[in-house]
Short mmCIF file of C-alpha atoms in Angstrom, two decimals:
data_model
loop_
_atom_site.label_atom_id
_atom_site.label_comp_id
_atom_site.label_asym_id
_atom_site.label_seq_id
_atom_site.Cartn_x
_atom_site.Cartn_y
_atom_site.Cartn_z
CA MET A 1 -18.94 43.78 6.84
CA ALA A 2 -19.83 41.95 4.03
CA SER A 3 -23.73 43.05 4.56
CA GLN A 4 -22.56 46.09 5.04
CA ARG A 5 -20.70 46.34 1.59
CA ILE A 6 -23.83 44.46 0.00
CA PHE A 7 -26.57 47.05 1.57
CA GLN A 8 -24.21 50.08 0.10
CA LEU A 9 -24.23 48.71 -3.15
CA GLY A 10 -27.75 48.06 -3.25
CA LEU A 11 -28.11 51.57 -2.40
CA ARG A 12 -25.65 52.69 -5.58
CA ARG A 13 -26.98 50.02 -7.42
CA ALA A 14 -31.40 51.14 -6.33
CA ALA A 15 -29.65 54.89 -7.48
CA ALA A 16 -28.23 54.48 -10.57
CA ALA A 17 -30.63 51.51 -12.05
CA PRO A 18 -33.12 52.93 -14.72
CA GLY A 19 -35.97 50.73 -13.45
CA PHE A 20 -35.74 52.20 -10.25
CA THR A 21 -39.04 54.35 -10.61
CA ARG A 22 -41.19 50.68 -10.42
CA PHE A 23 -42.54 49.80 -7.03
CA GLN A 24 -41.25 47.46 -4.96
CA PRO A 25 -43.20 46.32 -1.83
CA ALA A 26 -42.11 47.74 1.76
CA GLY A 27 -40.38 45.14 3.85
CA ARG A 28 -40.12 42.42 1.15
CA MET A 29 -36.84 41.48 0.73
CA VAL A 30 -35.47 40.40 -2.44
CA GLN A 31 -32.22 38.21 -2.35
CA ARG A 32 -30.63 36.66 -5.61
CA ARG A 33 -27.39 34.28 -4.71
CA LEU A 34 -24.99 33.20 -7.80
CA ALA A 35 -25.32 29.71 -6.71
CA ALA A 36 -25.60 27.35 -9.40
CA THR A 37 -27.80 24.36 -8.57
CA HIS A 38 -29.46 21.51 -9.84
CA ASN A 39 -31.75 18.84 -8.41
CA VAL A 40 -29.54 15.44 -7.65
CA SER A 41 -31.27 12.28 -6.96
CA SER A 42 -30.00 10.77 -3.94
CA ALA A 43 -28.04 7.89 -6.00
CA GLU A 44 -26.43 10.36 -7.92
CA GLY A 45 -25.34 12.34 -5.01
CA GLN A 46 -23.83 8.76 -4.06
CA GLU A 47 -21.50 8.54 -7.34
CA ILE A 48 -20.56 12.58 -6.68
CA LEU A 49 -19.30 11.69 -3.49
CA VAL A 50 -17.84 8.59 -4.34
CA LYS A 51 -15.65 10.29 -7.38
CA GLN A 52 -14.65 13.60 -4.65
CA ARG A 53 -13.42 11.08 -2.49
CA LEU A 54 -11.14 9.55 -4.85
CA GLN A 55 -9.42 13.35 -5.21
CA ARG A 56 -8.96 13.75 -1.38
CA PRO A 57 -5.24 13.80 -0.88
CA VAL A 58 -3.40 10.61 -0.38
CA SER A 59 -1.92 10.16 3.40
CA PRO A 60 1.67 10.43 2.96
CA HIS A 61 3.83 7.49 4.34
CA LEU A 62 6.48 5.98 4.06
CA THR A 63 8.91 8.72 1.84
CA ILE A 64 8.55 10.98 4.31
CA TYR A 65 9.84 9.28 7.37
CA ARG A 66 13.67 9.06 7.76
CA PRO A 67 15.34 5.45 7.11
CA GLN A 68 16.30 3.58 10.48
CA ILE A 69 17.30 0.43 11.23
CA THR A 70 13.77 -0.66 12.81
CA TRP A 71 11.22 0.05 10.26
CA TYR A 72 13.66 -0.58 6.93
CA ALA A 73 14.78 -4.46 8.96
CA SER A 74 10.68 -4.88 8.72
CA SER A 75 9.89 -4.30 5.66
CA PHE A 76 13.04 -6.23 4.08
CA ASN A 77 11.83 -8.85 6.30
CA ARG A 78 8.86 -9.09 4.36
CA ILE A 79 10.49 -8.35 1.12
CA THR A 80 12.84 -10.90 1.07
CA GLY A 81 10.60 -13.51 2.35
CA ILE A 82 8.19 -12.87 -0.69
CA LEU A 83 11.49 -13.18 -2.83
CA LEU A 84 12.14 -16.42 -1.20
CA SER A 85 8.95 -17.65 -0.93
CA GLY A 86 7.75 -16.25 -4.84
CA GLY A 87 10.98 -18.60 -6.02
CA LEU A 88 9.94 -21.67 -3.90
CA TYR A 89 6.53 -21.07 -5.56
CA ILE A 90 7.89 -20.47 -8.87
CA PHE A 91 9.84 -23.67 -8.67
CA GLY A 92 7.48 -25.48 -7.44
CA LEU A 93 4.61 -25.22 -10.06
CA SER A 94 7.36 -25.05 -12.92
CA TYR A 95 8.06 -29.12 -11.63
CA LEU A 96 4.83 -29.63 -11.82
CA ALA A 97 4.12 -28.41 -15.47
CA ALA A 98 7.43 -29.63 -16.85
CA PRO A 99 6.25 -33.09 -18.19
CA ALA A 100 3.15 -31.08 -19.82
CA LEU A 101 5.98 -28.44 -20.95
CA GLY A 102 8.88 -30.65 -22.39
CA TRP A 103 10.87 -28.96 -19.39
CA HIS A 104 13.60 -30.83 -17.72
CA LEU A 105 13.45 -29.85 -14.34
CA GLU A 106 14.96 -33.10 -12.54
CA THR A 107 18.15 -32.31 -10.33
CA PRO A 108 20.70 -33.55 -12.95
CA SER A 109 19.16 -31.82 -15.75
CA LEU A 110 19.11 -28.41 -12.98
CA VAL A 111 22.77 -29.14 -12.38
CA ALA A 112 24.11 -29.72 -15.41
CA ALA A 113 22.36 -26.15 -16.72
CA VAL A 114 23.83 -24.22 -13.71
CA ALA A 115 27.63 -25.68 -14.41
CA SER A 116 27.41 -24.21 -17.53
CA TRP A 117 27.23 -20.63 -16.42
CA PRO A 118 29.70 -18.15 -16.21
CA VAL A 119 30.80 -17.50 -12.84
CA ALA A 120 29.73 -14.03 -12.99
CA VAL A 121 26.11 -15.20 -13.51
CA LYS A 122 26.73 -18.17 -10.93
CA ILE A 123 27.97 -15.76 -8.53
CA ALA A 124 24.63 -13.02 -9.31
CA ALA A 125 22.53 -15.94 -8.71
CA LYS A 126 23.89 -17.45 -5.01
CA ALA A 127 24.22 -13.55 -3.92
CA THR A 128 20.61 -13.78 -5.02
CA ALA A 129 19.44 -16.30 -3.43
CA ALA A 130 22.13 -16.23 -0.14
CA PHE A 131 21.54 -12.33 0.83
CA PRO A 132 17.60 -13.15 1.38
CA PHE A 133 17.78 -16.49 2.72
CA PHE A 134 20.18 -15.32 5.46
CA PHE A 135 18.18 -11.79 6.36
CA HIS A 136 15.05 -13.35 6.46
CA SER A 137 16.34 -16.46 8.94
CA ILE A 138 18.56 -14.32 11.69
CA ASN A 139 16.14 -11.48 11.18
CA GLY A 140 13.11 -14.02 11.36
CA ILE A 141 15.08 -14.93 14.81
CA ARG A 142 14.52 -11.87 15.98
CA HIS A 143 10.86 -11.67 15.60
CA LEU A 144 10.21 -14.24 17.46
CA THR A 145 12.58 -13.20 19.82
CA TRP A 146 9.87 -9.96 19.94
CA ASP A 147 7.41 -12.50 20.33
CA LEU A 148 8.42 -14.34 23.62
CA GLY A 149 8.80 -10.28 24.96
CA ILE A 150 12.36 -9.88 24.89
CA GLY A 151 14.60 -7.22 23.42
CA PHE A 152 11.83 -4.19 23.18
CA LYS A 153 14.65 -1.33 24.31
CA ASN A 154 14.77 1.21 21.63
CA LYS A 155 18.63 0.40 22.06
CA THR A 156 18.43 -3.15 21.80
CA VAL A 157 16.48 -3.20 18.77
CA ILE A 158 18.79 -1.05 17.10
CA GLN A 159 22.02 -3.30 18.25
CA THR A 160 20.03 -6.16 17.12
CA GLY A 161 19.13 -4.61 13.76
CA TRP A 162 22.54 -4.08 12.76
CA THR A 163 23.84 -7.26 14.28
CA ALA A 164 21.21 -9.02 11.91
CA VAL A 165 22.85 -7.09 9.14
CA GLY A 166 26.48 -7.97 9.91
CA LEU A 167 25.72 -11.40 9.90
CA THR A 168 23.74 -11.49 7.01
CA VAL A 169 26.85 -9.74 4.68
CA ALA A 170 29.25 -12.12 6.00
CA LEU A 171 27.23 -15.05 5.87
CA GLY A 172 25.98 -14.10 2.35
CA ALA A 173 29.59 -13.17 0.71
CA TYR A 174 31.04 -16.56 2.34
CA TYR A 175 28.30 -18.52 0.89
CA THR A 176 28.47 -16.40 -2.72
CA PHE A 177 32.11 -16.39 -2.50
CA VAL A 178 33.64 -19.13 -0.91
CA GLY A 179 30.89 -21.83 0.10
CA MET B 1 0.49 37.52 3.63
CA ALA B 2 -2.54 36.77 2.49
CA SER B 3 -1.65 36.38 -0.87
CA ILE B 4 0.48 33.16 0.04
CA MET B 5 -2.19 31.57 1.73
CA ARG B 6 -4.29 32.05 -0.88
CA PRO B 7 -3.56 32.84 -4.45
CA GLY B 8 -6.89 32.54 -5.69
CA LEU B 9 -7.51 35.44 -3.86
CA LEU B 10 -4.62 37.14 -5.14
CA ARG B 11 -5.40 36.14 -8.84
CA GLN B 12 -8.90 37.94 -8.02
CA ALA B 13 -7.22 40.55 -7.23
CA CYS B 14 -4.57 41.28 -10.02
CA SER B 15 -6.96 40.84 -12.25
CA PRO B 16 -8.16 44.06 -14.45
CA ALA B 17 -11.70 43.03 -14.18
CA ALA B 18 -11.36 43.20 -10.59
CA SER B 19 -12.99 46.02 -9.01
CA GLN B 20 -15.98 45.72 -11.45
CA ARG B 21 -16.60 42.56 -10.11
CA MET B 22 -15.88 43.54 -6.71
CA LEU B 23 -18.89 45.85 -6.93
CA SER B 24 -21.17 43.94 -9.17
CA THR B 25 -23.17 42.05 -6.70
CA PHE B 26 -26.10 40.88 -8.57
CA ALA B 27 -25.68 41.06 -11.80
CA ALA B 28 -24.29 37.96 -12.55
CA SER B 29 -23.34 38.04 -15.97
CA SER B 30 -19.53 40.10 -15.17
CA VAL B 31 -19.10 37.16 -12.36
CA LYS B 32 -17.48 34.48 -14.55
CA ARG B 33 -17.83 30.90 -14.14
CA SER B 34 -14.25 30.43 -14.03
CA SER B 35 -13.47 33.54 -11.38
CA PRO B 36 -12.22 32.30 -7.76
CA LEU B 37 -15.66 34.07 -6.79
CA ALA B 38 -17.81 31.67 -8.70
CA GLN B 39 -15.61 28.93 -7.57
CA GLN B 40 -16.92 29.61 -3.80
CA ILE B 41 -20.09 29.79 -4.58
CA ARG B 42 -20.33 26.78 -6.64
CA PRO B 43 -20.89 23.44 -4.90
CA ALA B 44 -17.60 21.95 -4.01
CA PHE B 45 -17.51 19.03 -6.56
CA GLU B 46 -18.10 21.27 -9.83
CA ARG B 47 -15.10 22.76 -8.96
CA SER B 48 -13.00 21.88 -11.45
CA SER B 49 -11.68 24.51 -13.97
CA ILE B 50 -9.49 26.42 -10.95
CA LEU B 51 -6.50 25.01 -10.93
CA LYS B 52 -5.64 22.20 -8.93
CA SER B 53 -2.31 22.98 -7.95
CA THR B 54 -4.00 26.46 -6.70
CA ARG B 55 -6.42 24.72 -4.64
CA VAL B 56 -3.47 22.47 -3.09
CA ALA B 57 -1.12 25.21 -2.63
CA ALA B 58 -2.83 26.54 0.65
CA PHE B 59 -2.52 23.75 2.35
CA HIS B 60 0.24 21.92 1.45
CA ALA B 61 4.05 23.11 1.13
CA THR B 62 5.69 20.47 -0.38
CA ARG B 63 5.19 18.70 -3.47
CA SER B 64 2.64 15.38 -3.01
CA GLN B 65 4.72 12.46 -3.45
CA GLN B 66 2.05 9.89 -4.23
CA ILE B 67 3.16 5.89 -4.25
CA LEU B 68 0.03 4.87 -5.85
CA PRO B 69 -3.52 6.01 -6.40
CA ALA B 70 -5.82 5.66 -3.57
CA PRO B 71 -8.19 2.26 -3.73
CA PRO B 72 -11.74 3.09 -4.19
CA GLN B 73 -12.99 4.92 -1.29
CA ARG B 74 -16.95 4.02 -0.54
CA VAL B 75 -18.70 4.85 2.97
CA VAL B 76 -21.23 1.85 4.13
CA GLY B 77 -23.96 2.89 6.20
CA THR B 78 -23.57 6.54 7.96
CA ALA B 79 -21.27 8.31 10.40
CA ASN B 80 -22.93 7.06 13.05
CA ASP B 81 -22.88 3.63 12.73
CA PRO B 82 -20.29 1.57 15.23
CA THR B 83 -17.38 -0.07 13.82
CA PRO B 84 -17.89 -4.02 13.33
CA VAL B 85 -16.00 -5.73 15.65
CA PRO B 86 -15.22 -9.51 14.43
CA PRO B 87 -16.63 -12.37 17.13
CA PRO B 88 -13.82 -13.08 19.35
CA SER B 89 -12.56 -16.61 18.33
CA PRO B 90 -9.11 -18.33 19.06
CA SER B 91 -8.63 -19.89 15.96
CA HIS B 92 -8.33 -16.73 14.13
CA GLY B 93 -6.33 -15.09 17.49
CA SER B 94 -4.00 -16.61 19.96
CA TYR B 95 -4.19 -20.26 18.53
CA HIS B 96 -3.29 -19.20 14.71
CA TRP B 97 -0.66 -16.53 16.60
CA SER B 98 0.73 -19.34 17.84
CA PHE B 99 0.53 -21.78 15.25
CA GLU B 100 2.53 -19.48 13.22
CA ARG B 101 5.34 -18.95 15.52
CA ALA B 102 5.70 -23.17 16.17
CA ILE B 103 5.88 -23.31 12.70
CA SER B 104 8.76 -20.50 12.31
CA ALA B 105 10.48 -21.59 15.36
CA GLY B 106 10.37 -25.14 13.78
CA LEU B 107 12.14 -23.89 10.84
CA ILE B 108 15.01 -22.48 13.07
CA PRO B 109 16.42 -26.28 13.42
CA LEU B 110 15.91 -27.65 10.24
CA CYS B 111 17.45 -24.61 8.58
CA VAL B 112 20.56 -24.86 10.85
CA ALA B 113 20.60 -28.83 10.39
CA PRO B 114 21.65 -28.92 6.47
CA PHE B 115 24.45 -26.38 6.95
CA ALA B 116 26.31 -28.85 9.66
CA ALA B 117 25.53 -31.97 7.79
CA GLY B 118 25.54 -31.03 4.39
CA SER B 119 22.04 -32.30 3.62
CA LEU B 120 19.04 -34.05 5.44
CA ASN B 121 17.38 -37.37 5.31
CA PRO B 122 14.20 -37.94 3.71
CA VAL B 123 12.15 -37.37 6.60
CA MET B 124 13.28 -34.65 7.58
CA ASP B 125 13.62 -33.02 3.90
CA SER B 126 9.95 -33.46 3.75
CA ILE B 127 9.39 -32.11 7.17
CA LEU B 128 10.89 -29.06 6.34
CA CYS B 129 9.07 -28.57 2.85
CA ALA B 130 5.71 -28.80 4.28
CA LEU B 131 6.91 -25.92 6.86
CA LEU B 132 8.38 -24.30 4.30
CA VAL B 133 5.13 -24.63 2.31
CA VAL B 134 2.52 -23.41 5.46
CA HIS B 135 5.16 -20.81 6.44
CA SER B 136 4.80 -19.61 2.70
CA HIS B 137 1.42 -19.33 2.77
CA ILE B 138 0.74 -17.67 5.92
CA GLY B 139 3.59 -15.14 4.56
CA PHE B 140 1.54 -14.37 1.62
CA GLU B 141 -2.08 -14.44 3.18
CA ALA B 142 -0.48 -11.47 5.51
CA CYS B 143 0.32 -9.69 2.67
CA ILE B 144 -2.77 -10.36 0.85
CA ILE B 145 -4.86 -8.99 4.07
CA ASP B 146 -2.22 -5.87 3.82
CA TYR B 147 -2.40 -4.46 0.67
CA PHE B 148 -5.61 -5.68 -1.00
CA PRO B 149 -7.97 -4.91 2.06
CA LYS B 150 -11.25 -6.94 1.75
CA ARG B 151 -13.28 -3.05 2.53
CA ARG B 152 -11.99 -1.74 -0.43
CA VAL B 153 -11.05 -4.16 -3.11
CA PRO B 154 -13.36 -6.91 -2.37
CA LEU B 155 -13.14 -8.84 -5.31
CA LEU B 156 -9.42 -8.50 -5.51
CA PHE B 157 -9.13 -9.91 -2.37
CA ASN B 158 -11.07 -12.86 -2.64
CA SER B 159 -9.16 -13.40 -6.43
CA ALA B 160 -5.70 -13.49 -4.50
CA ASN B 161 -6.95 -15.06 -1.83
CA TRP B 162 -8.11 -18.20 -3.92
CA ALA B 163 -5.14 -18.05 -6.37
CA LEU B 164 -2.84 -18.58 -3.45
CA ARG B 165 -4.75 -21.34 -2.09
CA ILE B 166 -4.95 -23.08 -5.38
CA GLY B 167 -1.09 -21.94 -5.93
CA THR B 168 -0.34 -23.93 -1.92
CA VAL B 169 -2.29 -26.88 -2.66
CA LEU B 170 -0.12 -27.18 -6.43
CA LEU B 171 2.89 -26.54 -4.70
CA GLY B 172 2.60 -29.37 -2.01
CA LEU B 173 1.49 -31.82 -4.68
CA SER B 174 4.89 -30.53 -6.61
CA LEU B 175 7.09 -30.77 -3.42
CA TYR B 176 5.63 -34.05 -2.93
CA SER B 177 6.19 -35.69 -6.27
CA PHE B 178 10.03 -33.85 -5.83
CA GLU B 179 10.36 -35.28 -2.36
CA THR B 180 9.39 -38.69 -3.67
CA ASN B 181 10.79 -39.46 -7.36
CA ASP B 182 14.25 -36.60 -7.05
CA VAL B 183 16.71 -36.13 -4.36
CA GLY B 184 15.00 -33.77 -1.84
CA ILE B 185 15.40 -29.63 -1.86
CA THR B 186 18.32 -29.69 0.51
CA GLU B 187 20.31 -31.91 -1.34
CA LEU B 188 19.21 -30.10 -4.72
CA VAL B 189 20.75 -26.73 -3.70
CA LYS B 190 24.03 -28.37 -2.21
CA ARG B 191 24.82 -30.06 -5.77
CA LEU B 192 23.57 -26.56 -7.69
CA TRP B 193 25.72 -24.85 -5.08
CA ALA B 194 28.34 -26.85 -5.80
CA ALA B 195 27.76 -26.95 -9.57
#
């Protein structure tokens, strides 16, 4: 199809061109391509390739999946773990640096500082600590049972997942507002 | 239908100089460098003047939702090289896995006991601290391995790992100091909760 058209166009162009009378040797194909090419060394080519790879679309993840207790609980397990351990690391490193920085992080000063907070701030602080702690602990037991090979049926996973959420809400709320 | 699939084609057909351009095979001057025809002919890495949305629209029906930019991508070796398989070692495999689970399982009674008894005695509290340090270290290490892949960002991987190691050692030192000079973690939490 394309070659036919090019042939026709060539004929047409040849008929119309003023320089048609100029002799062209028979049987010799004169072909011109519109590709702009230039020499690239192997190293430069690699660089172009690396840059081009960065422009490839990133495969979609997380946002395209339906929120389900199976994978939501798993990601929250990691998020709460990072929160709790991060808190521990921050407290530990500050406690170590406290003498040098002149801070007072001994138990009596901490207790006195917290005692002076308004009730709303206390409740917020307790909730921030309690909910991640209970979720990570209860969900951790779920993960340990899976490590024993128990409770792998999809229905069981969903049931235990929502049970963990329910227990977290109950215990978290109790220790935030009552305990 | 073709116009939906390939918007670039549509644009070419609709532009006023389309017939002239389609009929001219040899005259390079009549083909604008930005035209889709020239874009197709030029090497792929030079196709920058064509709109990105025009290129992407042919394959994607929905807007791309990029959470994070792609980390650097480089290819080591050729496509025919086999995937490097690390030598099997139980200390990086089954022993390590069991050790992690033993730590986690050991935390269960130590986390339940303070709720039942009100607090822990200094020895149990120290064991709890030690287990928490190891458990936290393992957790952060897993995050570093997952999110800063060594193959893609070796420098970030190494620096994050070393920062974690230093942090863990300092945390152990700090908790030792807290356990010996102060009241202990469970007692601190108990007093803070009652404050």
